[in-house]
Structures are given as structure tokens and as C-alpha cells.
Amino acid sequence: MKIYDWPTGPYPARVRIALTEKGMESEIAFETVDLWKGEHKMAGFLKKNYSGTLPVLELDDGAFIAECTAITEYFDNLDGNPILTGNTSREKGDIHMMSKRAELEVMDAVSVYFHHATPGLGPDVELYQNNEWGLRQRDKALRGMRYFDSVLRERSFVAGDKFSMADITLVGGLIFAAIVDLPVPGECTALLAWYERMKERPSVSKQLALKA
Ligand SMILES: N[C@@H](CCC(=O)N[C@@H](CS)C(=O)NCC(=O)O)C(=O)O
């Protein structure tokens, strides 16, 4: 199996963290696609992933799976021990909901801020930018951080009492926020404490040690 990615990219980080949690990294070959050169928007890559984003998993039969959540689910179920995406219907529902929420309210919002209200990947790649939309999404991300702070005041992990894909998604959001200099508001003490705990996990610390 092969993953097309950008090693320090915040979305690819989610899949790399999941692979380390599953102990599966050695089973995967990684191929870098240069975001700064816009290689992810070129015709050859768009055949692999219509959305023109990283990461993308290529299976041994030549099929492609895009989207961090889909790739994580695929790996998590390969060994019949889905520790990241849930065993029971209830766990699966809670994890899916909270992971989606971490994407919508934090990670994707930070991404829109990066692509629209900062230079993003540069003028050759960012063909349309809307500063006002980007700034609104920055504010949405900050509201999302406050929401997750309230969640983490009540529980140890994003989707309940166990580490899951939902934690990985929120970690990805905070990795991206740090890249774009969007700090977690200081009053979000539960979110900040949770993030410190996440950084103690080998999967997360290994990812954070990678340098751009
Ligand atoms: N919904 C996608 C988003 C992936 C994504 O935005 N990846 C970033 C890499 S860090 C990317 O390809 N950005 C380039 C762009 O949007 O032009 C997923 O979860 O995999």
C-alpha cells in the first residue's frame, strides 16, 4: 500500500498518527506530492483524487481511497480491532459525530483561513482567494476551540473515555492552527491540557518532531 502525502501537512498528519497508533507504518510506502508546487492540482494527481487534496491511499489492486476519515477507517478495520473508530454502534456514532465536528468547526475552518486570508500556498496555487470568508472561518475555528474546551471539561477524550479518531482530528486541527499562528485562546484550559496529554502520545510526538 502507498500513501501520497506531504509529511508535515496537518491532514496527512492525521493518517500518520493513526498508522502509528495501529503499529502499521512499516506496511506503507510514502510518496511526497509537493503542495507548494501545486502537484496536487495537476491532472495526473486529480485522477487519483478528484478533490485534489492529500493524503490519498493507493491499495495494492490500484484502487484509491481519499479523505482522512475514510483512510483511517480502512486501516482501523483491517485487523478486526477498530480501536480508533469504535467497536459498538454507539461508539461508532459518537466517534463519527465528534470527528466530523472537529473537522467542520476547527480543522476545515483553519484550512479555509489559511487558503483565503493568508498567502496560503502562494499565488501560483491559490487561484481564488476571499479574505473576508477566510477571516470568518478563522473566527469559526476559534469558536470551535471554545466548544471543544467545553467538551473536554466534561470528559477525558473528544468522543468519550477513550482515545479515538475524533482526538486525532482535533489534534490535526491544532497542528494546522499552530502552522498558521492561530493560538488556542488562553482561557481554553481544558483543551490546552488535553493537547499536552496528546503530545505525550508517541504517535503525536513523532509527527510533531517532523520539520517542514
Ligand atoms: N477533507 C480532506 C482534506 C484534505 C486536505 O485539505 N489536505 C491538504 C493537505 S494538508 C491539502 O491537500 N491542501 C491543498 C489544497 O487544498 O490546495 C481530508 O480529510 O483528507
Tab-separated table of C-alpha atoms and ligand atoms in Angstrom:
chain	number	residue	atom	x	y	z
A	1	MET	CA	0.000	0.000	0.000
A	2	LYS	CA	1.150	3.526	-0.713
A	3	ILE	CA	0.170	6.895	0.694
A	4	TYR	CA	0.590	10.079	-1.294
A	5	ASP	CA	1.180	12.846	1.193
A	6	TRP	CA	3.095	15.843	2.377
A	7	PRO	CA	4.856	14.631	5.538
A	8	THR	CA	4.369	17.754	7.660
A	9	GLY	CA	0.913	18.591	6.309
A	10	PRO	CA	-1.767	18.683	9.010
A	11	TYR	CA	-4.246	16.428	7.185
A	12	PRO	CA	-1.637	13.793	6.281
A	13	ALA	CA	-0.570	14.021	9.947
A	14	ARG	CA	-3.920	12.519	10.926
A	15	VAL	CA	-3.324	9.393	8.874
A	16	ARG	CA	0.291	9.111	10.014
A	17	ILE	CA	-0.816	9.366	13.663
A	18	ALA	CA	-3.491	6.712	13.064
A	19	LEU	CA	-0.949	4.383	11.427
A	20	THR	CA	1.451	4.741	14.369
A	21	GLU	CA	-1.382	4.080	16.832
A	22	LYS	CA	-2.157	0.900	14.870
A	23	GLY	CA	1.515	-0.096	14.578
A	24	MET	CA	1.160	-0.262	10.798
A	25	GLU	CA	3.568	2.369	9.500
A	26	SER	CA	6.103	-0.154	8.226
A	27	GLU	CA	3.463	-1.658	5.913
A	28	ILE	CA	3.127	1.586	3.943
A	29	ALA	CA	5.285	3.289	1.317
A	30	PHE	CA	5.019	7.085	1.316
A	31	GLU	CA	5.297	9.252	-1.794
A	32	THR	CA	5.572	13.006	-1.403
A	33	VAL	CA	3.372	15.261	-3.531
A	34	ASP	CA	4.680	18.839	-3.452
A	35	LEU	CA	1.845	21.102	-2.310
A	36	TRP	CA	3.933	24.249	-2.783
A	37	LYS	CA	4.425	23.376	-6.459
A	38	GLY	CA	0.711	22.612	-6.799
A	39	GLU	CA	1.361	18.988	-7.802
A	40	HIS	CA	-1.905	18.032	-6.080
A	41	LYS	CA	-3.878	20.076	-8.613
A	42	MET	CA	-2.265	18.518	-11.700
A	43	ALA	CA	-4.192	16.175	-13.985
A	44	GLY	CA	-2.231	13.061	-13.040
A	45	PHE	CA	-2.954	13.520	-9.360
A	46	LEU	CA	-6.601	14.516	-9.873
A	47	LYS	CA	-7.135	11.060	-11.409
A	48	LYS	CA	-6.140	9.626	-8.032
A	49	ASN	CA	-8.256	12.056	-6.000
A	50	TYR	CA	-10.853	14.248	-7.711
A	51	SER	CA	-10.727	16.703	-4.781
A	52	GLY	CA	-7.033	17.449	-5.348
A	53	THR	CA	-6.068	17.025	-1.699
A	54	LEU	CA	-3.684	14.908	0.336
A	55	PRO	CA	-3.481	12.289	1.715
A	56	VAL	CA	-4.553	9.557	-0.688
A	57	LEU	CA	-4.133	5.841	-0.075
A	58	GLU	CA	-3.385	3.558	-3.032
A	59	LEU	CA	-4.277	-0.072	-2.436
A	60	ASP	CA	-2.310	-2.953	-3.923
A	61	ASP	CA	-5.063	-3.533	-6.501
A	62	GLY	CA	-4.658	0.054	-7.756
A	63	ALA	CA	-7.784	1.490	-6.088
A	64	PHE	CA	-7.571	4.867	-4.320
A	65	ILE	CA	-9.113	5.952	-1.022
A	66	ALA	CA	-9.068	9.656	-0.175
A	67	GLU	CA	-10.281	11.547	2.924
A	68	CYS	CA	-8.507	11.162	6.261
A	69	THR	CA	-11.531	9.639	7.959
A	70	ALA	CA	-12.068	7.059	5.197
A	71	ILE	CA	-8.380	6.081	5.168
A	72	THR	CA	-8.349	5.805	8.967
A	73	GLU	CA	-11.468	3.619	8.939
A	74	TYR	CA	-9.894	1.394	6.298
A	75	PHE	CA	-6.715	0.815	8.321
A	76	ASP	CA	-8.570	0.534	11.602
A	77	ASN	CA	-10.742	-2.314	10.333
A	78	LEU	CA	-8.002	-4.271	8.561
A	79	ASP	CA	-7.008	-6.178	11.706
A	80	GLY	CA	-10.541	-6.585	13.041
A	81	ASN	CA	-9.676	-4.442	16.053
A	82	PRO	CA	-11.091	-0.955	15.379
A	83	ILE	CA	-9.561	0.861	18.345
A	84	LEU	CA	-9.806	4.264	16.636
A	85	THR	CA	-13.243	4.241	15.025
A	86	GLY	CA	-15.296	2.252	17.519
A	87	ASN	CA	-16.469	-1.293	18.154
A	88	THR	CA	-20.123	-0.794	19.010
A	89	SER	CA	-22.791	1.125	17.108
A	90	ARG	CA	-22.828	3.703	19.883
A	91	GLU	CA	-19.038	4.151	19.843
A	92	LYS	CA	-19.012	4.420	16.057
A	93	GLY	CA	-21.782	7.026	16.135
A	94	ASP	CA	-20.134	9.129	18.838
A	95	ILE	CA	-16.696	8.985	17.212
A	96	HIS	CA	-18.004	9.779	13.725
A	97	MET	CA	-20.038	12.731	15.020
A	98	MET	CA	-17.223	14.241	17.069
A	99	SER	CA	-14.616	13.708	14.364
A	100	LYS	CA	-16.849	15.373	11.785
A	101	ARG	CA	-17.462	18.207	14.218
A	102	ALA	CA	-13.721	18.639	14.811
A	103	GLU	CA	-13.304	18.861	11.037
A	104	LEU	CA	-16.162	21.265	10.419
A	105	GLU	CA	-15.680	23.525	13.408
A	106	VAL	CA	-11.890	23.605	13.717
A	107	MET	CA	-9.706	21.889	11.131
A	108	ASP	CA	-11.501	22.760	7.891
A	109	ALA	CA	-12.162	26.271	9.202
A	110	VAL	CA	-8.435	26.758	9.869
A	111	SER	CA	-7.770	25.425	6.376
A	112	VAL	CA	-10.115	27.953	4.759
A	113	TYR	CA	-8.478	30.719	6.819
A	114	PHE	CA	-5.054	29.577	5.567
A	115	HIS	CA	-6.099	29.386	1.914
A	116	HIS	CA	-8.149	32.601	1.851
A	117	ALA	CA	-6.853	35.078	4.428
A	118	THR	CA	-3.120	34.325	4.326
A	119	PRO	CA	-0.817	33.835	1.301
A	120	GLY	CA	-1.657	30.124	1.602
A	121	LEU	CA	0.303	28.035	-0.886
A	122	GLY	CA	1.244	31.107	-2.913
A	123	PRO	CA	-0.205	32.858	-5.976
A	124	ASP	CA	0.539	30.042	-8.421
A	125	VAL	CA	-1.597	27.592	-6.409
A	126	GLU	CA	-4.188	29.843	-4.725
A	127	LEU	CA	-6.090	30.880	-7.840
A	128	TYR	CA	-9.083	32.318	-5.911
A	129	GLN	CA	-8.925	33.946	-2.507
A	130	ASN	CA	-11.639	35.672	-0.480
A	131	ASN	CA	-10.121	37.403	2.526
A	132	GLU	CA	-13.441	38.103	4.275
A	133	TRP	CA	-14.515	34.453	4.009
A	134	GLY	CA	-11.137	33.406	5.355
A	135	LEU	CA	-11.425	35.701	8.360
A	136	ARG	CA	-14.937	34.427	9.132
A	137	GLN	CA	-13.599	30.894	9.106
A	138	ARG	CA	-10.767	31.928	11.443
A	139	ASP	CA	-13.432	33.187	13.876
A	140	LYS	CA	-15.375	29.946	13.396
A	141	ALA	CA	-12.238	27.953	14.278
A	142	LEU	CA	-11.791	29.975	17.469
A	143	ARG	CA	-15.457	29.334	18.397
A	144	GLY	CA	-14.854	25.655	17.656
A	145	MET	CA	-11.870	25.610	20.021
A	146	ARG	CA	-14.084	27.096	22.766
A	147	TYR	CA	-16.710	24.423	22.069
A	148	PHE	CA	-14.149	21.617	22.359
A	149	ASP	CA	-12.825	23.197	25.531
A	150	SER	CA	-16.328	22.853	26.997
A	151	VAL	CA	-16.483	19.215	25.834
A	152	LEU	CA	-13.106	18.402	27.384
A	153	ARG	CA	-14.143	19.920	30.710
A	154	GLU	CA	-16.618	17.021	30.959
A	155	ARG	CA	-14.603	14.099	29.564
A	156	SER	CA	-11.039	12.947	29.025
A	157	PHE	CA	-11.221	12.426	25.266
A	158	VAL	CA	-13.125	14.087	22.456
A	159	ALA	CA	-15.646	11.271	21.928
A	160	GLY	CA	-15.815	9.839	25.443
A	161	ASP	CA	-13.475	7.988	27.784
A	162	LYS	CA	-11.139	6.521	25.140
A	163	PHE	CA	-8.674	7.914	22.611
A	164	SER	CA	-10.201	7.748	19.113
A	165	MET	CA	-10.176	9.144	15.588
A	166	ALA	CA	-12.036	12.184	16.943
A	167	ASP	CA	-8.980	13.070	19.076
A	168	ILE	CA	-6.754	12.637	16.026
A	169	THR	CA	-8.942	15.005	14.008
A	170	LEU	CA	-8.821	17.674	16.681
A	171	VAL	CA	-5.044	17.212	17.036
A	172	GLY	CA	-4.823	17.797	13.270
A	173	GLY	CA	-6.815	20.995	13.697
A	174	LEU	CA	-4.492	22.283	16.402
A	175	ILE	CA	-1.399	21.320	14.381
A	176	PHE	CA	-2.819	23.360	11.497
A	177	ALA	CA	-3.730	26.252	13.833
A	178	ALA	CA	-0.117	26.376	15.076
A	179	ILE	CA	1.195	26.424	11.487
A	180	VAL	CA	-0.964	29.468	10.694
A	181	ASP	CA	-0.176	31.197	14.021
A	182	LEU	CA	-3.713	30.908	15.354
A	183	PRO	CA	-3.201	30.158	19.040
A	184	VAL	CA	-5.757	28.353	21.173
A	185	PRO	CA	-7.382	31.035	23.388
A	186	GLY	CA	-5.706	31.018	26.815
A	187	GLU	CA	-8.999	30.536	28.637
A	188	CYS	CA	-9.458	27.153	26.916
A	189	THR	CA	-7.557	25.443	29.722
A	190	ALA	CA	-9.214	22.035	29.303
A	191	LEU	CA	-8.440	21.992	25.578
A	192	LEU	CA	-4.844	23.066	26.213
A	193	ALA	CA	-4.386	20.420	28.924
A	194	TRP	CA	-5.848	17.737	26.637
A	195	TYR	CA	-3.433	18.831	23.864
A	196	GLU	CA	-0.473	18.489	26.226
A	197	ARG	CA	-1.669	14.945	27.010
A	198	MET	CA	-1.994	14.205	23.308
A	199	LYS	CA	1.576	15.399	22.707
A	200	GLU	CA	2.773	12.772	25.169
A	201	ARG	CA	1.474	10.008	22.880
A	202	PRO	CA	4.335	8.607	20.757
A	203	SER	CA	2.168	8.867	17.622
A	204	VAL	CA	1.652	12.603	18.087
A	205	SER	CA	5.137	13.494	19.353
A	206	LYS	CA	6.688	11.654	16.396
A	207	GLN	CA	4.576	13.678	13.975
A	208	LEU	CA	5.352	16.971	15.723
A	209	ALA	CA	9.087	16.192	15.555
A	210	LEU	CA	8.961	16.244	11.731
A	211	LYS	CA	10.289	19.523	10.403
A	212	ALA	CA	8.917	21.228	7.317
B	1	LIG	N1	-11.182	16.569	3.513
B	1	LIG	C1	-9.827	16.220	3.161
B	1	LIG	C2	-8.972	17.478	3.261
B	1	LIG	C3	-7.529	17.212	2.910
B	1	LIG	C4	-6.694	18.484	2.767
B	1	LIG	O1	-7.204	19.610	2.702
B	1	LIG	N2	-5.362	18.270	2.674
B	1	LIG	C5	-4.425	19.341	2.497
B	1	LIG	C6	-3.036	18.843	2.849
B	1	LIG	S1	-2.504	19.337	4.417
B	1	LIG	C7	-4.373	19.720	1.043
B	1	LIG	O2	-4.290	18.862	0.192
B	1	LIG	N3	-4.381	21.028	0.774
B	1	LIG	C8	-4.141	21.537	-0.517
B	1	LIG	C9	-5.242	22.368	-1.055
B	1	LIG	O3	-6.358	22.364	-0.511
B	1	LIG	O4	-4.952	23.028	-2.063
B	1	LIG	C10	-9.323	15.086	4.051
B	1	LIG	O5	-9.796	14.965	5.180
B	1	LIG	O6	-8.461	14.295	3.630
